[in-house]
Coordinates of C-alpha atoms in Angstrom, one line a residue:
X16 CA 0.0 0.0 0.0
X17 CA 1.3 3.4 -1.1
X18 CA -0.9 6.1 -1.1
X19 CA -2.3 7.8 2.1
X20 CA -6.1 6.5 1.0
X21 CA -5.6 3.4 1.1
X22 CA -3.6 2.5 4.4
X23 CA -4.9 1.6 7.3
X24 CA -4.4 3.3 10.2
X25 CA -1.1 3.1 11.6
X26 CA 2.5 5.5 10.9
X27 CA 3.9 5.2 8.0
X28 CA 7.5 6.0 6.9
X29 CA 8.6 8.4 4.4
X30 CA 8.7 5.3 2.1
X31 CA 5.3 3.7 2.6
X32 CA 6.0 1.2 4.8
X33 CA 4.1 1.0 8.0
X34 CA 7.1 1.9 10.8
X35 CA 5.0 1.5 14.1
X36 CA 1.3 -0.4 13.9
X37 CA -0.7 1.6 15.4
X38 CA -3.6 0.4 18.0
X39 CA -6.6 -1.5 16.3
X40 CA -9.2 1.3 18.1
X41 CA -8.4 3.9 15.7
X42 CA -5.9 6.7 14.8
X43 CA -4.9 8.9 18.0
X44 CA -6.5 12.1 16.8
X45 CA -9.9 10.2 16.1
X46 CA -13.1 10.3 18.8
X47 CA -11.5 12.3 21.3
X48 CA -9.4 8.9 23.1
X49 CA -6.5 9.6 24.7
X50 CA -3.6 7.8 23.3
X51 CA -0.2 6.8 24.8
X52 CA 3.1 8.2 23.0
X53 CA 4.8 6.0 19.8
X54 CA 8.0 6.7 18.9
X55 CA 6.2 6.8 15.6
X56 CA 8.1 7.4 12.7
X57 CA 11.5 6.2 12.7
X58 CA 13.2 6.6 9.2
X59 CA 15.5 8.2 7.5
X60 CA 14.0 11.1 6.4
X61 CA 11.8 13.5 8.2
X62 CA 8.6 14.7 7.1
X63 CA 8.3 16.6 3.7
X64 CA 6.4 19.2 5.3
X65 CA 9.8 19.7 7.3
X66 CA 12.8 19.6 4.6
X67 CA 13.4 22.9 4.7
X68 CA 14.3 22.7 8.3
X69 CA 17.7 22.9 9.4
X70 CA 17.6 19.5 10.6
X71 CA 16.6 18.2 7.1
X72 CA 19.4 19.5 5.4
X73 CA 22.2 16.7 5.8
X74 CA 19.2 13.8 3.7
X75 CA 19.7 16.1 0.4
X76 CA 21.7 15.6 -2.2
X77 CA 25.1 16.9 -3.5
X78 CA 26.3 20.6 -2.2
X79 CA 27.5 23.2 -4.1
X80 CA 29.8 24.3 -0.3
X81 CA 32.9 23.5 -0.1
X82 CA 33.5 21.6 3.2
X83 CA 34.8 22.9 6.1
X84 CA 38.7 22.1 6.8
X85 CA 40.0 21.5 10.3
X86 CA 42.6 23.7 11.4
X87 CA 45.1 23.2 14.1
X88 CA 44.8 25.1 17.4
X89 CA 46.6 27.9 17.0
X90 CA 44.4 28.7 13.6
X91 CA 47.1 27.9 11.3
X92 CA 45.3 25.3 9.0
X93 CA 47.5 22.1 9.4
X94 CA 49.6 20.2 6.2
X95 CA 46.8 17.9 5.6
X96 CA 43.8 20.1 5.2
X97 CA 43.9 19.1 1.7
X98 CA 43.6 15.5 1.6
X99 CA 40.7 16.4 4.7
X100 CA 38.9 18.7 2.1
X101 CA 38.9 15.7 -0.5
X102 CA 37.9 13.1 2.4
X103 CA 34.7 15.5 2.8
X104 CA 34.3 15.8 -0.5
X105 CA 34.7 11.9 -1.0
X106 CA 31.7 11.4 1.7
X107 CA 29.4 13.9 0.1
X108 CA 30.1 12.5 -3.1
X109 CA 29.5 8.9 -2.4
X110 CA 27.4 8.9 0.5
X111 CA 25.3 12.2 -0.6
X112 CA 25.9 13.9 3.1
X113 CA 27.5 17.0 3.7
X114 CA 29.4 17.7 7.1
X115 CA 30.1 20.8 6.4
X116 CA 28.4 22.2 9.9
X117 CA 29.8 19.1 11.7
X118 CA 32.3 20.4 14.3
X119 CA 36.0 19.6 12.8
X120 CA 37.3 18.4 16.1
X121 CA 34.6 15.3 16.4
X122 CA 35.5 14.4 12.5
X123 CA 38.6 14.4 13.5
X124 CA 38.7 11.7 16.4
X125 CA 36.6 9.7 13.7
X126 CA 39.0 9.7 11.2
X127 CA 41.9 9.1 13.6
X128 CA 40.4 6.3 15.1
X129 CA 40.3 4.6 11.3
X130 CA 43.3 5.6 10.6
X131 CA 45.2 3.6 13.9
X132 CA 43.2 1.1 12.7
X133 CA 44.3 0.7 9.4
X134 CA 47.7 1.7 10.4
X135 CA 47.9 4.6 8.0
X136 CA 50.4 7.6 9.6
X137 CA 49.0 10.2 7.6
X138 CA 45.4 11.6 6.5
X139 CA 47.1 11.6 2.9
X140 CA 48.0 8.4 2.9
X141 CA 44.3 7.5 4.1
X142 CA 42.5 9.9 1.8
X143 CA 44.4 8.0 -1.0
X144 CA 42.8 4.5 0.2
X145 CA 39.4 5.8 0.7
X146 CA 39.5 6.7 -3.1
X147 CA 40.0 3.1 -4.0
X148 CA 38.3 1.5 -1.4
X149 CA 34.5 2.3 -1.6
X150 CA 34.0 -0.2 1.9
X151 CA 36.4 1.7 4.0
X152 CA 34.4 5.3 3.2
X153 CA 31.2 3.7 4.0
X154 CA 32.6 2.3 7.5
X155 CA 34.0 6.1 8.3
X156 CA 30.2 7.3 7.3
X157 CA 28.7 5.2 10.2
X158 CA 31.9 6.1 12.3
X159 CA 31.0 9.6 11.3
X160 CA 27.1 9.1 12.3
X161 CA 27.7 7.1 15.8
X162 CA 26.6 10.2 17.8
X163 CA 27.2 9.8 22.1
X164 CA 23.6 9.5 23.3
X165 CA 21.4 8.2 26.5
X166 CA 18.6 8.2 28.1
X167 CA 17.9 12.8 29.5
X168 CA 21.1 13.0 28.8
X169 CA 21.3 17.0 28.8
X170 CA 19.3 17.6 32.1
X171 CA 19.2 21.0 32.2
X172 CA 17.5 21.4 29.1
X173 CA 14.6 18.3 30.1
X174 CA 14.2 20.4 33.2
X175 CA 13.7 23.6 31.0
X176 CA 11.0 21.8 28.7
X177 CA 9.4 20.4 31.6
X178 CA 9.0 24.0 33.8
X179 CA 8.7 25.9 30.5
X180 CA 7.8 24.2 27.2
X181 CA 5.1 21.8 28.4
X182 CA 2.8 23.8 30.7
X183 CA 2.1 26.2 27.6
X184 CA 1.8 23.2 25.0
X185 CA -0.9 21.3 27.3
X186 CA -2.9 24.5 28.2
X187 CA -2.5 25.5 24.4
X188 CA -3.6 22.6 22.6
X189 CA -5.6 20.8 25.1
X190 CA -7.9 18.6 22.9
X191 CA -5.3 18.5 20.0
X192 CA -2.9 15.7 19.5
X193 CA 0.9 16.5 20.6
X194 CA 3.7 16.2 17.7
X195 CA 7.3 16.1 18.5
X196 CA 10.2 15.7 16.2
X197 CA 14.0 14.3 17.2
X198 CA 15.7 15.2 14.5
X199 CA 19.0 12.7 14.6
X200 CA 17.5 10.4 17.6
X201 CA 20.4 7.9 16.9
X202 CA 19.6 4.5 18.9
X203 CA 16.3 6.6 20.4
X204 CA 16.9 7.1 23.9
X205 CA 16.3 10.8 23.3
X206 CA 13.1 10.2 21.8
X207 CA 12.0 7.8 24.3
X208 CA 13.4 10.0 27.1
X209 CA 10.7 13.0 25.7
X210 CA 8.3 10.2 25.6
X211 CA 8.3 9.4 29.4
X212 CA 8.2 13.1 30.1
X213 CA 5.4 14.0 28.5
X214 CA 3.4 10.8 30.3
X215 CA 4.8 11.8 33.4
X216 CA 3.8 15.6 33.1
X217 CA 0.2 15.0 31.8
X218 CA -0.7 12.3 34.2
X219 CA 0.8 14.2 37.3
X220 CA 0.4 17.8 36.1
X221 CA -3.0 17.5 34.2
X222 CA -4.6 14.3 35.1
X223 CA -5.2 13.8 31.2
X224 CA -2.9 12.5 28.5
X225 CA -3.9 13.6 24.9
X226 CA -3.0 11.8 21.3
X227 CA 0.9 12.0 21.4
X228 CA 3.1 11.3 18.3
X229 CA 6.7 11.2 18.6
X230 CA 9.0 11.0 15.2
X231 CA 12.6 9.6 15.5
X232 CA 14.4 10.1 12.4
X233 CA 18.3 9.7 11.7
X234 CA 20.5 8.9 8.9
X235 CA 22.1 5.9 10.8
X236 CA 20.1 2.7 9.5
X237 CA 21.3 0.2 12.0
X238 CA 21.2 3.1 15.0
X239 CA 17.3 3.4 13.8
X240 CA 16.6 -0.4 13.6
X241 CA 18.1 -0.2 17.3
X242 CA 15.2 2.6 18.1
X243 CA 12.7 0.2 16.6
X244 CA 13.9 -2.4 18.9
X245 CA 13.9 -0.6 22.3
X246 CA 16.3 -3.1 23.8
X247 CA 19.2 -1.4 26.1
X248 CA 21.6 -3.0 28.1
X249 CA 21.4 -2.0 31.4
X250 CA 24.6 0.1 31.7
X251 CA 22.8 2.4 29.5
X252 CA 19.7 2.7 31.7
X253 CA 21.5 3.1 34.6
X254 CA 20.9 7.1 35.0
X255 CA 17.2 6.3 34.5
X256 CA 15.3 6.1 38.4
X257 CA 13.5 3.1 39.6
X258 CA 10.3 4.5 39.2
X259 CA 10.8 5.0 35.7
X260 CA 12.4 1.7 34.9
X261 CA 8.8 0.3 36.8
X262 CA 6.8 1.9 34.6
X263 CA 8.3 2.6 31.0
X264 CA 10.3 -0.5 31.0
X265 CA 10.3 -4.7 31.1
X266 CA 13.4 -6.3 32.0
X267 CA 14.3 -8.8 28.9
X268 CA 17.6 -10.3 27.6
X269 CA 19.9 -9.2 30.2
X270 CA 18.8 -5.4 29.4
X271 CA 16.0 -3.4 29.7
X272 CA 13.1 -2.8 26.8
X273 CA 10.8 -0.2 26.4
X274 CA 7.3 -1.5 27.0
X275 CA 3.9 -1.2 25.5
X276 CA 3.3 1.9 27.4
X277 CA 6.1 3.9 25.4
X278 CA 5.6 2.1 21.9
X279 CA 1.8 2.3 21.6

């Protein structure tokens, strides 16, 4: 099924494929129901209403910028920011994604980490193999997309959404369905992590919990079919309370996965 008439209810990918089934009693935004939160969309485009966002910009195709070349600390760009500009170059080219805006310094570990690997003592030396070696780019592009996430993992700013951001959405909207994006959600803890606040703020805040969609989408396929999964190990849950781990979470395979509560 490909066109929006003939689905049935549930959330659908970018590509027609149904990412999360949804609950037999209906869409969320139909006959007034509360519904719980799905991390609904996970793919690896965001919605086409939103491609002109900034988030939306790495999915497009080639760029006419030139990419950004690291420099060394003292500002002096160092002797290989050639063969860096033609590894960036290389990874737009081939892998249609443009780091341009990534910060030089975290490219950097990347590429050294490949480099000690492959034993190559100079980015030269390494730009010259990626050229011939179409695997090796494609294993620096997922290198390039691991981002460092867990479960509220910047604090401060949940504790801003919850005191600031949340009271003004629910007394806004408070018979429409809630949307949220996380642009780049990686494995999904940051996704899920919203997911559990906004439960936690409408049942304890509000007494009421209205339709809520959450969209998780990233460029990282096998960090996404992670999301999907909602299988963690239990060092990565350790920051989470036990009153969270009660109620958003089943203990299964040695780890921790999200439970129906969180997914439908």
């Amino acid at each position: 099924m490909r066109t929006a008439r003939t689905r049935r209810p549930g959330v659908w990918d970018p590509d027609g494929k149904l990412a999360m089934p949804h609950p037999s009693s209906g869409s969320p935004s139909t006959h007034g129901r509360p519904a719980n939160p799905k991390l609904g969309r996970l793919s690896k485009r965001p919605s086409p209403r939103n491609r002109g966002s900034a988030g939306a910009t790495a999915a497009a195709g080639p760029s006419t910028r030139q990419p950004v070349v690291a420099g060394s600390r003292s500002g002096r760009v160092d002797a290989n920011a050639g063969a860096f500009a033609r590894i960036m170059l290389l990874l737009r080219d081939q892998c249609r994604v443009d780091f341009t805006h990534y910060k030089p310094g975290t490219l950097r570990k990347c590429l050294d980490r490949r480099m000690v690997l492959g034993r190559y003592d100079s980015i030269a030396a390494y730009a010259r193999f990626l050229q011939r070696t179409p695997k090796e780019l494609q294993a620096l592009f997922g290198d390039f997309l691991s981002g460092a996430t867990s479960f509220f993992r910047n604090p401060a700013a949940f504790e801003a959404l919850l005191q600031k951001t949340l009271p003004q959405l629910f007394q806004r909207r408070p018979n429409e369905p809630i949307r949220v994006w996380a642009p780049g959600c990686s494995t999904g803890q940051e996704a899920y992590s919203i997911a559990m606040l906004l439960l936690e703020y409408g049942d304890g805040a509000t007494g009421r919990i209205p339709p809520i969609q959450i969209y998780g989408t990233d460029l990282n396929d096998t960090a996404l079919a992670k999301a999907r999964v909602g299988l963690y190990p239990k060092s990565q849950t350790a920051n989470l309370s036990p009153e969270r781990l009660r109620k958003f979470f089943v203990e299964d395979d040695g780890g921790f996965r999200v439970n129906k509560l969180l997914r439908e």
